[in-house]
């Protein structure tokens, strides 16, 4: 990964788990006050794949921030540079309604691209630009269970594909509340533009065949994590995910593995 890509990621898609809405643990585990503001700054160390389907992992350390304002009961405006474990994008900024039964919102975010130098299999492919995204989400709360669907569209001309994610999450909390956890299953579907941008091959080079990637499922798998709030202000989190890539993805000649794995260790300070 080159320095330009790393600096873009650091500025725009810091990885800290607990991202809203897919990661409810951060909000649930805070020591609540009368303030309608929640502000947390932190840092995350993570190991993630160089690109979807890459054999090599990369280690990154990035800053993170969450600013949330409840301007009316159950209605929130947010800035969130966090990205949940296994996600293809970070949430960014937007609006959320989080009711007793229904949750929905609109958001903008950031999707990481890919460098030609990430793998020998990408030689001649050129770089795939990172992009801002725009999307919305909605779902239902059933006690500790949340069912959610998310829609995210890339805004760059050569990275304008759409990802649709379906997830089911179960939240677990300890009796005295400083520690909580979750486990989640998710399925990700990509349209023609997304699949072609990340997995299609138009030019045969060094014996590499062409490959026409079509709309279909990208991956499915599980993720989980635990978090801990210490002395009202210090927030710690450990998350991991394992996602199996679909046959449509692994059939691509530029894909090296049939799974994606990520692990994240995070710290945040709540003001």
Short mmCIF file of C-alpha atoms in Angstrom, two decimals, residues 4 14 18 32 35 40 88 95 125 142 150 156 160 168 170 172 192 196 220 238-239 247 268-269:
data_model
loop_
_atom_site.label_atom_id
_atom_site.label_comp_id
_atom_site.label_asym_id
_atom_site.label_seq_id
_atom_site.Cartn_x
_atom_site.Cartn_y
_atom_site.Cartn_z
CA UNK A 4 -1.05 8.27 -0.62
CA UNK A 14 -10.31 5.35 10.66
CA UNK A 18 -18.58 0.21 17.61
CA UNK A 32 -25.04 8.45 30.27
CA UNK A 35 -25.98 16.10 27.83
CA UNK A 40 -15.24 10.24 21.74
CA UNK A 88 -16.45 -2.26 2.98
CA UNK A 95 -28.93 11.29 10.43
CA UNK A 125 -4.85 -3.37 -13.75
CA UNK A 142 -36.27 -7.04 18.92
CA UNK A 150 -27.83 -1.14 4.35
CA UNK A 156 -16.45 8.12 -8.03
CA UNK A 160 -19.63 3.82 -8.39
CA UNK A 168 -28.48 -9.93 12.18
CA UNK A 170 -27.24 -10.15 19.03
CA UNK A 172 -24.88 -9.20 25.18
CA UNK A 192 -22.55 -5.24 -11.64
CA UNK A 196 -16.60 -5.47 -12.15
CA UNK A 220 -20.94 -13.89 4.03
CA UNK A 238 -11.58 -6.00 20.61
CA UNK A 239 -13.28 -7.21 17.42
CA UNK A 247 -17.77 -18.39 -5.83
CA UNK A 268 -11.29 5.73 22.86
CA UNK A 269 -11.63 8.57 25.35
#
